[in-house]
Tab-separated table of C-alpha atoms in Angstrom:
chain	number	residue	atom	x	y	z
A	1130	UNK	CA	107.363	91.656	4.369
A	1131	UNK	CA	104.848	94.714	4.514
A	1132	UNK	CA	102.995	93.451	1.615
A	1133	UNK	CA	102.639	89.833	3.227
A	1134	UNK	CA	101.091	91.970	6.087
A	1135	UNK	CA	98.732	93.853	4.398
A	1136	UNK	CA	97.778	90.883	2.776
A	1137	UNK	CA	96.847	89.072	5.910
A	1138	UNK	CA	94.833	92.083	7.739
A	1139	UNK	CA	91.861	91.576	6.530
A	1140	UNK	CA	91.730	87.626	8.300
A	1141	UNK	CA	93.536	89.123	11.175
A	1142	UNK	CA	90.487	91.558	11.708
A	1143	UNK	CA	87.940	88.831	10.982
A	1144	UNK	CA	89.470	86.964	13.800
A	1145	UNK	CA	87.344	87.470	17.137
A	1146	UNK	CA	89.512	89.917	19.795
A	1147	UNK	CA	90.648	88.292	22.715
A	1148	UNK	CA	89.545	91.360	25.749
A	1149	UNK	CA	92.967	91.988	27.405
A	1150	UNK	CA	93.193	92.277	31.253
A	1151	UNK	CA	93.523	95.931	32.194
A	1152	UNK	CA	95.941	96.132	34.426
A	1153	UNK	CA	96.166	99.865	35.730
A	1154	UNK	CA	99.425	100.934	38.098
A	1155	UNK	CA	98.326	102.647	40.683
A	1156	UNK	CA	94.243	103.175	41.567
A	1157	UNK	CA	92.113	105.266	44.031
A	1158	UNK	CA	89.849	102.825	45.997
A	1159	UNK	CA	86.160	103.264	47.845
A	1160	UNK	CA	86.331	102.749	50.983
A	1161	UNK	CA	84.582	102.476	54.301
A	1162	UNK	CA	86.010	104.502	57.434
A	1163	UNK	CA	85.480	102.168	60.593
A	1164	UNK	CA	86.209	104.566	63.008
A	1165	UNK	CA	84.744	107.552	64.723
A	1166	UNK	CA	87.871	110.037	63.651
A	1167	UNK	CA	87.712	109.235	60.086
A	1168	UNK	CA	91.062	109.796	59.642
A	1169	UNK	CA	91.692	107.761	56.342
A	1170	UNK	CA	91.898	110.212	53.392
A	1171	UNK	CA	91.903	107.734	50.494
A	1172	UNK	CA	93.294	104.178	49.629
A	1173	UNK	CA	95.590	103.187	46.415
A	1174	UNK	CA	96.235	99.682	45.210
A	1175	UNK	CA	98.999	99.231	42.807
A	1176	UNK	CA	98.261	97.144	40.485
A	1177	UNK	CA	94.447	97.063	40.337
A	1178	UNK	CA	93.791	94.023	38.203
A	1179	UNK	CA	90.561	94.845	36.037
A	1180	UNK	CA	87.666	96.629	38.133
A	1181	UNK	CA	88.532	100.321	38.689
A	1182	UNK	CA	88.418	100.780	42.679
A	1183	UNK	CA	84.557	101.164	43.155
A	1184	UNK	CA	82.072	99.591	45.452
A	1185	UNK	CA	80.628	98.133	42.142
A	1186	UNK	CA	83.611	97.478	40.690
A	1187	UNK	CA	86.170	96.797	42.909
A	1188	UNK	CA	90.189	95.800	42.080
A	1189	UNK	CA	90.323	91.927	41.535
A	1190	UNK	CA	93.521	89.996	43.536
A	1191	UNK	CA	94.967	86.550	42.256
A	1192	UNK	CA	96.199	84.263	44.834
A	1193	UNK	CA	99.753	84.226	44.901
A	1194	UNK	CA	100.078	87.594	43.614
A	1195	UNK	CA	101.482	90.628	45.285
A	1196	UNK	CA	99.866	94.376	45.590
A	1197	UNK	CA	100.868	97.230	47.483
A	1198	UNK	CA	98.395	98.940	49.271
A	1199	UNK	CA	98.985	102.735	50.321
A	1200	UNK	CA	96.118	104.219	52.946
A	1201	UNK	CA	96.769	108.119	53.619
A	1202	UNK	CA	95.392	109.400	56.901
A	1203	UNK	CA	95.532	112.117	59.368
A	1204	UNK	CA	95.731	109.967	62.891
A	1205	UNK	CA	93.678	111.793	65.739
A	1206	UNK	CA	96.329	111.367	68.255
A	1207	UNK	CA	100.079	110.532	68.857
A	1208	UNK	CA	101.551	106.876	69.252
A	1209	UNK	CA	104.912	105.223	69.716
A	1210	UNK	CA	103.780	102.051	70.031
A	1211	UNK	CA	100.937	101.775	67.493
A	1212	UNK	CA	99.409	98.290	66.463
A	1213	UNK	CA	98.202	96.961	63.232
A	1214	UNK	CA	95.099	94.633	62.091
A	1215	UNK	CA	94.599	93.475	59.181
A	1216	UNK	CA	91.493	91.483	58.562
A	1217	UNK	CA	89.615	89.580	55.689
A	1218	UNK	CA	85.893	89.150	55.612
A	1219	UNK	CA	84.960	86.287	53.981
A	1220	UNK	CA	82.113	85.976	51.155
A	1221	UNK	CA	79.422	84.781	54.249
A	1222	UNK	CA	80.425	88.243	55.735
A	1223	UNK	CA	82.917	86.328	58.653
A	1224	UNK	CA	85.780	88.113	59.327
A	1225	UNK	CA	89.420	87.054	59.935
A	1226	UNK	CA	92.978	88.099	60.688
A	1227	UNK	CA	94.364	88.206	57.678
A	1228	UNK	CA	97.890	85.788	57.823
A	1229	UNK	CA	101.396	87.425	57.270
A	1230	UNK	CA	100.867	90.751	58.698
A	1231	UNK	CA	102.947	92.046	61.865
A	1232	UNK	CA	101.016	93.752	64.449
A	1233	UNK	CA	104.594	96.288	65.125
A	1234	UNK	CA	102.590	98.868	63.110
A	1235	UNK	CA	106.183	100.829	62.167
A	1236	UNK	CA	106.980	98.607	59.623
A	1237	UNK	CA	103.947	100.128	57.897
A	1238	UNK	CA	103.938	103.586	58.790
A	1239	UNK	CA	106.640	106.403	60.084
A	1240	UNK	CA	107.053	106.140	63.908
A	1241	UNK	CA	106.582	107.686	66.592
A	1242	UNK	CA	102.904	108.726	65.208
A	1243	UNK	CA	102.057	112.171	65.266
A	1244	UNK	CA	98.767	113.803	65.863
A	1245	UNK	CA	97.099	115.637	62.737
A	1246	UNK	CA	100.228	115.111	60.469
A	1247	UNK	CA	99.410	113.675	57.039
A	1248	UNK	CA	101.320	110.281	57.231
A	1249	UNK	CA	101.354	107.065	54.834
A	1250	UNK	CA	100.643	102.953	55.678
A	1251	UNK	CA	102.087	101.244	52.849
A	1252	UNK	CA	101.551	97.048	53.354
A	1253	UNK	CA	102.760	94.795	50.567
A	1254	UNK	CA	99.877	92.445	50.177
A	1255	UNK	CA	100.707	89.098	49.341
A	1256	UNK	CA	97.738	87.297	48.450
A	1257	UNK	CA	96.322	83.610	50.022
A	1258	UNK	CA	94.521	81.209	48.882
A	1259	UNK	CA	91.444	81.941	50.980
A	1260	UNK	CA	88.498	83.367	50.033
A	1261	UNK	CA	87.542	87.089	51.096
A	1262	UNK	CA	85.671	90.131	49.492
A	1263	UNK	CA	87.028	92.783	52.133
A	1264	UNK	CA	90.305	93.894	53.812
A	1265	UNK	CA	90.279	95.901	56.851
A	1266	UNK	CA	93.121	98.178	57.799
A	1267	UNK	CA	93.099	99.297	61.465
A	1268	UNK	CA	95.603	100.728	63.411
A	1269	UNK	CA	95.368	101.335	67.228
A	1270	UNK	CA	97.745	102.537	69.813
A	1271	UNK	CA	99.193	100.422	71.423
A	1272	UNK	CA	96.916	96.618	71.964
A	1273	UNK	CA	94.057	97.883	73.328
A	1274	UNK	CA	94.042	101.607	72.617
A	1275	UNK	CA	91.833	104.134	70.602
A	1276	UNK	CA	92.228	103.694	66.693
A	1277	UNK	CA	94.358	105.688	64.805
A	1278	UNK	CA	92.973	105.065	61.311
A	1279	UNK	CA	90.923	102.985	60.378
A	1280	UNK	CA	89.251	101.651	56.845
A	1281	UNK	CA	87.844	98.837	54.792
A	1282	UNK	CA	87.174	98.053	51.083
A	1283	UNK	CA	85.508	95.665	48.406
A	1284	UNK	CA	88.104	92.992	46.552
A	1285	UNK	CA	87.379	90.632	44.233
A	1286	UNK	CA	89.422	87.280	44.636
């Protein structure tokens, strides 16, 4: 069996390679604070399918596929009612609610919210068939209140 092996690497490595798709676990992303506390200390997508995170380069989504998306932030004050966004910007730069999402923000995040404490927003992202090239995560307290944290970042869909 080994010798019927050796025999056929040399055709095997005259074949042309087929580029895999990287898929990495767990990435650090760009992103884009949108609010005045910047209170968003970094972004991870898990998986990142090719692209490694950057502005140039950013994590490509399929539709139909799920990612989990982690923001870590420092919130500027307390809430126990906090609200979540989620929007898409499409490729014209027109942005959208994003469908799926609940606006309780607690199914995201610990509750009640606590002012300066290091806390996580972890949103399973299932994705659409619609066309975007941004997500925004904002959080506010309560509907009409000051935001809590706030970011945005380049896909590719």
């Amino acid at each position: 069996m080994h010798f019927l092996s050796l025999a056929l690497l040399p055709f095997a490595l005259a074949l042309p390679a087929q580029v895999p798709m990287i898929v990495r676990d767990i990435i650090d992303v760009d992103f884009d604070s949108c609010s005045a506390s910047n209170s968003v200390l970094n972004i991870t997508i898990s998986p990142c399918e090719v692209g490694n995170g950057s502005r140039d380069d950013p994590c490509h989504f399929s539709a139909g596929s799920n990612y989990t998306i982690t923001l870590t932030y420092v919130p500027p004050s307390n809430s126990s009612a906090p609200r979540a966004n989620l929007a898409a910007e499409d490729p014209a730069g027109s942005g959208y609610a994003y469908s799926g999402q609940s606006f309780g923000a607690c199914e995201y995040t610990a509750c009640p919210i606590e002012e300066n404490v290091i806390s996580t927003y972890t949103y399973k992202f299932v994705t659409l068939d619609s066309p975007f090239n941004r997500l925004t995560f904002n959080t506010t307290d309560g509907l009409e209140g000051p935001s809590l944290m706030c970011a945005s970042f380049p896909v590719v869909l």
